[in-house]
PDB file of C-alpha atoms in Angstrom:
ATOM      1  CA  MET A   1     162.052  99.564  78.738  1.00  0.00           C
ATOM      2  CA  LYS A   2     160.302 101.798  81.223  1.00  0.00           C
ATOM      3  CA  GLU A   3     161.562 101.607  84.867  1.00  0.00           C
ATOM      4  CA  GLY A   4     157.907 101.558  86.386  1.00  0.00           C
ATOM      5  CA  ALA A   5     156.931  98.302  84.256  1.00  0.00           C
ATOM      6  CA  ARG A   6     160.139  96.651  85.567  1.00  0.00           C
ATOM      7  CA  VAL A   7     159.192  97.924  88.996  1.00  0.00           C
ATOM      8  CA  PHE A   8     155.905  96.769  88.775  1.00  0.00           C
ATOM      9  CA  LEU A   9     156.937  93.031  87.698  1.00  0.00           C
ATOM     10  CA  ALA A  10     159.467  92.673  90.510  1.00  0.00           C
ATOM     11  CA  ARG A  11     156.551  93.753  92.829  1.00  0.00           C
ATOM     12  CA  LEU A  12     154.166  90.976  91.171  1.00  0.00           C
ATOM     13  CA  GLU A  13     157.221  88.398  91.411  1.00  0.00           C
ATOM     14  CA  ASP A  14     157.513  89.290  95.129  1.00  0.00           C
ATOM     15  CA  LEU A  15     154.013  88.535  95.711  1.00  0.00           C
ATOM     16  CA  LYS A  16     154.441  85.272  93.857  1.00  0.00           C
ATOM     17  CA  GLY A  17     157.356  84.742  96.096  1.00  0.00           C
ATOM     18  CA  ARG A  18     154.992  84.841  99.008  1.00  0.00           C
ATOM     19  CA  LYS A  19     152.959  82.224 100.921  1.00  0.00           C
ATOM     20  CA  THR A  20     149.856  83.911 100.123  1.00  0.00           C
ATOM     21  CA  TRP A  21     150.430  83.606  96.531  1.00  0.00           C
ATOM     22  CA  THR A  22     147.959  80.851  95.959  1.00  0.00           C
ATOM     23  CA  PRO A  23     144.748  82.695  97.293  1.00  0.00           C
ATOM     24  CA  ALA A  24     146.214  85.910  95.794  1.00  0.00           C
ATOM     25  CA  ARG A  25     146.589  84.456  92.459  1.00  0.00           C
ATOM     26  CA  ALA A  26     142.942  82.960  92.734  1.00  0.00           C
ATOM     27  CA  ALA A  27     141.570  86.315  93.473  1.00  0.00           C
ATOM     28  CA  LEU A  28     143.747  88.051  90.748  1.00  0.00           C
ATOM     29  CA  ARG A  29     142.326  85.543  88.217  1.00  0.00           C
ATOM     30  CA  ARG A  30     138.822  85.665  89.421  1.00  0.00           C
ATOM     31  CA  SER A  31     139.220  89.825  88.722  1.00  0.00           C
ATOM     32  CA  LEU A  32     139.178  89.194  84.983  1.00  0.00           C
ATOM     33  CA  ALA A  33     135.430  88.748  85.380  1.00  0.00           C
ATOM     34  CA  PHE A  34     135.199  92.161  86.311  1.00  0.00           C
ATOM     35  CA  GLU A  35     136.056  95.755  85.073  1.00  0.00           C
ATOM     36  CA  PRO A  36     140.066  96.130  85.779  1.00  0.00           C
ATOM     37  CA  GLY A  37     140.327  97.453  89.641  1.00  0.00           C
ATOM     38  CA  THR A  38     136.668  97.015  90.732  1.00  0.00           C
ATOM     39  CA  TYR A  39     136.971  93.337  92.102  1.00  0.00           C
ATOM     40  CA  PRO A  40     137.426  94.048  96.030  1.00  0.00           C
ATOM     41  CA  PRO A  41     139.480  90.996  96.824  1.00  0.00           C
ATOM     42  CA  ALA A  42     142.173  92.353  94.140  1.00  0.00           C
ATOM     43  CA  ILE A  43     142.217  95.684  95.314  1.00  0.00           C
ATOM     44  CA  GLY A  44     144.021  94.910  98.461  1.00  0.00           C
ATOM     45  CA  MET A  45     146.737  93.288  96.524  1.00  0.00           C
ATOM     46  CA  VAL A  46     147.305  95.459  93.497  1.00  0.00           C
ATOM     47  CA  GLU A  47     146.883  98.964  95.035  1.00  0.00           C
ATOM     48  CA  PRO A  48     149.886  98.830  97.011  1.00  0.00           C
ATOM     49  CA  LEU A  49     151.818  98.024  93.624  1.00  0.00           C
ATOM     50  CA  LEU A  50     150.469 101.045  91.858  1.00  0.00           C
ATOM     51  CA  PRO A  51     152.743 103.816  91.032  1.00  0.00           C
ATOM     52  CA  GLY A  52     151.245 107.189  92.878  1.00  0.00           C
ATOM     53  CA  GLU A  53     149.765 108.603  89.582  1.00  0.00           C
ATOM     54  CA  ALA A  54     147.934 105.683  88.433  1.00  0.00           C
ATOM     55  CA  GLU A  55     144.347 106.986  87.436  1.00  0.00           C
ATOM     56  CA  GLY A  56     141.916 105.853  84.718  1.00  0.00           C
ATOM     57  CA  TRP A  57     143.195 103.587  81.897  1.00  0.00           C
ATOM     58  CA  ILE A  58     146.666 103.596  83.705  1.00  0.00           C
ATOM     59  CA  ARG A  59     145.052 102.037  86.710  1.00  0.00           C
ATOM     60  CA  GLU A  60     143.297  99.671  84.813  1.00  0.00           C
ATOM     61  CA  ALA A  61     146.195  98.417  82.514  1.00  0.00           C
ATOM     62  CA  TYR A  62     148.227  97.766  85.981  1.00  0.00           C
ATOM     63  CA  TYR A  63     145.061  95.727  87.191  1.00  0.00           C
ATOM     64  CA  LEU A  64     144.664  93.947  84.217  1.00  0.00           C
ATOM     65  CA  VAL A  65     148.221  92.932  83.986  1.00  0.00           C
ATOM     66  CA  ALA A  66     148.440  91.784  87.460  1.00  0.00           C
ATOM     67  CA  ALA A  67     145.389  89.498  86.635  1.00  0.00           C
ATOM     68  CA  LEU A  68     146.959  88.034  83.302  1.00  0.00           C
ATOM     69  CA  TYR A  69     150.352  87.487  85.142  1.00  0.00           C
ATOM     70  CA  ALA A  70     148.203  85.347  87.800  1.00  0.00           C
ATOM     71  CA  LEU A  71     146.396  83.741  85.089  1.00  0.00           C
ATOM     72  CA  LYS A  72     149.585  82.413  83.734  1.00  0.00           C
ATOM     73  CA  ASP A  73     150.722  81.425  87.122  1.00  0.00           C
ATOM     74  CA  GLY A  74     153.377  84.556  87.032  1.00  0.00           C
ATOM     75  CA  GLU A  75     155.206  82.503  84.086  1.00  0.00           C
ATOM     76  CA  HIS A  76     157.382  85.658  82.982  1.00  0.00           C
ATOM     77  CA  ARG A  77     159.664  84.986  80.047  1.00  0.00           C
ATOM     78  CA  GLU A  78     161.445  88.200  78.847  1.00  0.00           C
ATOM     79  CA  GLY A  79     161.197  89.383  75.698  1.00  0.00           C
ATOM     80  CA  ARG A  80     158.309  87.262  74.611  1.00  0.00           C
ATOM     81  CA  THR A  81     155.763  89.553  73.660  1.00  0.00           C
ATOM     82  CA  LEU A  82     152.012  88.498  73.049  1.00  0.00           C
ATOM     83  CA  ALA A  83     151.988  88.945  69.528  1.00  0.00           C
ATOM     84  CA  GLN A  84     155.043  86.654  69.237  1.00  0.00           C
ATOM     85  CA  ALA A  85     153.405  84.030  71.432  1.00  0.00           C
ATOM     86  CA  LEU A  86     150.310  84.202  69.311  1.00  0.00           C
ATOM     87  CA  ARG A  87     152.158  84.035  66.152  1.00  0.00           C
ATOM     88  CA  GLU A  88     153.849  80.966  67.573  1.00  0.00           C
ATOM     89  CA  LYS A  89     150.368  79.520  68.589  1.00  0.00           C
ATOM     90  CA  ALA A  90     148.630  80.021  65.411  1.00  0.00           C
ATOM     91  CA  GLY A  91     150.466  77.897  62.742  1.00  0.00           C
ATOM     92  CA  ASP A  92     147.722  77.611  59.922  1.00  0.00           C
ATOM     93  CA  SER A  93     144.963  78.159  62.357  1.00  0.00           C
ATOM     94  CA  ALA A  94     142.302  80.897  61.109  1.00  0.00           C
ATOM     95  CA  SER A  95     140.883  81.241  64.644  1.00  0.00           C
ATOM     96  CA  VAL A  96     144.037  82.254  66.239  1.00  0.00           C
ATOM     97  CA  GLU A  97     144.645  85.120  63.802  1.00  0.00           C
ATOM     98  CA  HIS A  98     140.943  86.010  63.914  1.00  0.00           C
ATOM     99  CA  ARG A  99     141.239  86.672  67.662  1.00  0.00           C
ATOM    100  CA  PHE A 100     144.372  88.362  67.242  1.00  0.00           C
ATOM    101  CA  LEU A 101     142.710  90.710  64.741  1.00  0.00           C
ATOM    102  CA  ALA A 102     140.109  91.376  66.885  1.00  0.00           C
ATOM    103  CA  LEU A 103     142.533  92.107  70.091  1.00  0.00           C
ATOM    104  CA  LEU A 104     144.146  94.607  67.781  1.00  0.00           C
ATOM    105  CA  ASP A 105     140.825  96.154  67.222  1.00  0.00           C
ATOM    106  CA  ALA A 106     139.850  96.222  70.593  1.00  0.00           C
ATOM    107  CA  ASP A 107     138.142  99.444  72.345  1.00  0.00           C
ATOM    108  CA  ARG A 108     138.633 100.195  75.900  1.00  0.00           C
ATOM    109  CA  ASP A 109     135.169  98.108  76.457  1.00  0.00           C
ATOM    110  CA  GLN A 110     136.578  95.026  74.741  1.00  0.00           C
ATOM    111  CA  ILE A 111     140.261  94.917  75.607  1.00  0.00           C
ATOM    112  CA  ALA A 112     140.047  92.827  78.974  1.00  0.00           C
ATOM    113  CA  PHE A 113     138.315  90.380  77.409  1.00  0.00           C
ATOM    114  CA  ARG A 114     140.178  90.113  74.357  1.00  0.00           C
ATOM    115  CA  LEU A 115     143.458  89.946  76.242  1.00  0.00           C
ATOM    116  CA  ARG A 116     142.038  87.270  78.495  1.00  0.00           C
ATOM    117  CA  GLN A 117     140.996  84.886  75.337  1.00  0.00           C
ATOM    118  CA  SER A 118     144.552  85.585  73.736  1.00  0.00           C
ATOM    119  CA  VAL A 119     146.544  84.907  76.673  1.00  0.00           C
ATOM    120  CA  VAL A 120     144.721  81.809  77.729  1.00  0.00           C
ATOM    121  CA  LEU A 121     145.375  80.689  74.318  1.00  0.00           C
ATOM    122  CA  VAL A 122     149.290  81.005  74.802  1.00  0.00           C
ATOM    123  CA  GLU A 123     151.479  78.315  75.926  1.00  0.00           C
ATOM    124  CA  GLY A 124     154.561  79.246  78.091  1.00  0.00           C
ATOM    125  CA  GLY A 125     155.326  82.708  79.712  1.00  0.00           C
ATOM    126  CA  LEU A 126     155.181  86.203  78.343  1.00  0.00           C
ATOM    127  CA  ASP A 127     157.046  89.345  79.087  1.00  0.00           C
ATOM    128  CA  PHE A 128     154.403  91.081  81.329  1.00  0.00           C
ATOM    129  CA  ALA A 129     156.556  94.306  81.791  1.00  0.00           C
ATOM    130  CA  ARG A 130     156.590  94.772  78.059  1.00  0.00           C
ATOM    131  CA  LEU A 131     152.819  94.022  78.169  1.00  0.00           C
ATOM    132  CA  LEU A 132     152.171  96.594  80.683  1.00  0.00           C
ATOM    133  CA  GLU A 133     154.105  99.035  78.598  1.00  0.00           C
ATOM    134  CA  ASP A 134     152.223  98.414  75.203  1.00  0.00           C
ATOM    135  CA  LEU A 135     148.987  98.542  77.003  1.00  0.00           C
ATOM    136  CA  LEU A 136     149.621 101.905  78.912  1.00  0.00           C
ATOM    137  CA  ALA A 137     150.024 103.297  75.011  1.00  0.00           C
ATOM    138  CA  TRP A 138     147.217 101.116  73.803  1.00  0.00           C
ATOM    139  CA  PHE A 139     145.036 104.050  72.892  1.00  0.00           C
ATOM    140  CA  SER A 140     147.826 106.390  71.642  1.00  0.00           C
ATOM    141  CA  PRO A 141     146.395 108.151  68.202  1.00  0.00           C
ATOM    142  CA  ASP A 142     148.858 106.715  66.284  1.00  0.00           C
ATOM    143  CA  ARG A 143     148.087 103.289  66.978  1.00  0.00           C
ATOM    144  CA  ARG A 144     152.136 102.362  67.200  1.00  0.00           C
ATOM    145  CA  VAL A 145     151.510  99.266  69.396  1.00  0.00           C
ATOM    146  CA  GLN A 146     149.024  97.849  67.301  1.00  0.00           C
ATOM    147  CA  ALA A 147     151.206  98.324  64.342  1.00  0.00           C
ATOM    148  CA  ARG A 148     154.048  96.702  66.252  1.00  0.00           C
ATOM    149  CA  TRP A 149     152.162  93.795  67.265  1.00  0.00           C
ATOM    150  CA  ALA A 150     151.045  93.146  63.713  1.00  0.00           C
ATOM    151  CA  ARG A 151     154.646  93.133  62.588  1.00  0.00           C
ATOM    152  CA  GLU A 152     155.643  90.608  65.175  1.00  0.00           C
ATOM    153  CA  PHE A 153     152.723  88.599  64.160  1.00  0.00           C
ATOM    154  CA  TYR A 154     153.085  88.455  60.467  1.00  0.00           C
ATOM    155  CA  GLY A 155     156.555  89.095  60.233  1.00  0.00           C
ATOM    156  CA  VAL A 156     157.819  85.403  60.204  1.00  0.00           C
ATOM    157  CA  LYS A 157     155.014  84.493  58.220  1.00  0.00           C
ATOM    158  CA  GLU A 158     156.263  86.607  55.631  1.00  0.00           C
ATOM    159  CA  GLU A 159     159.760  85.380  55.728  1.00  0.00           C
ATOM    160  CA  GLU A 160     158.467  81.910  55.517  1.00  0.00           C
ATOM    161  CA  LYS A 161     157.007  82.712  52.663  1.00  0.00           C
ATOM    162  CA  GLU A 162     160.154  84.053  50.939  1.00  0.00           C
ATOM    163  CA  GLU A 163     162.284  80.575  52.378  1.00  0.00           C
ATOM    164  CA  VAL A 164     159.305  78.723  50.189  1.00  0.00           C
ATOM    165  CA  LYS A 165     159.839  80.751  47.102  1.00  0.00           C
ATOM    166  CA  ALA A 166     163.803  80.453  47.121  1.00  0.00           C
TER     167      ALA A 166
END
């Protein structure tokens, strides 16, 4: 786990512990209706939490994770990735799988919308530091994040199939 993601999560958790969390949470949630990093009330909260080199997609990823963290009311769960949480939710639901596949195929214009849709579906917390790391590598040409998410989403299903066969 990269240190920058852990530091950012610690800063979000510090923000959550303050008296101002309720209005901050509302502003961060509202920011999901805008391009990441463009909703003025959220800028004053997130900008001080960013590493100095955050520009372009990197900056947007930090804003997006801060907003999703607020959407889940700061419910951080170490080690639980979004793909794992969606797998738990999916069961036999074709619609959850459809949304997951749309998320895997999301480009830069769609990623914020697809993530918001997916995070809303999930019950319980997520590992937001891991989510940030994954988003920072989302547009890597090798698409290794999407491949790992696919393994996490479908992996258990394959194991369950093996158990049924045995």
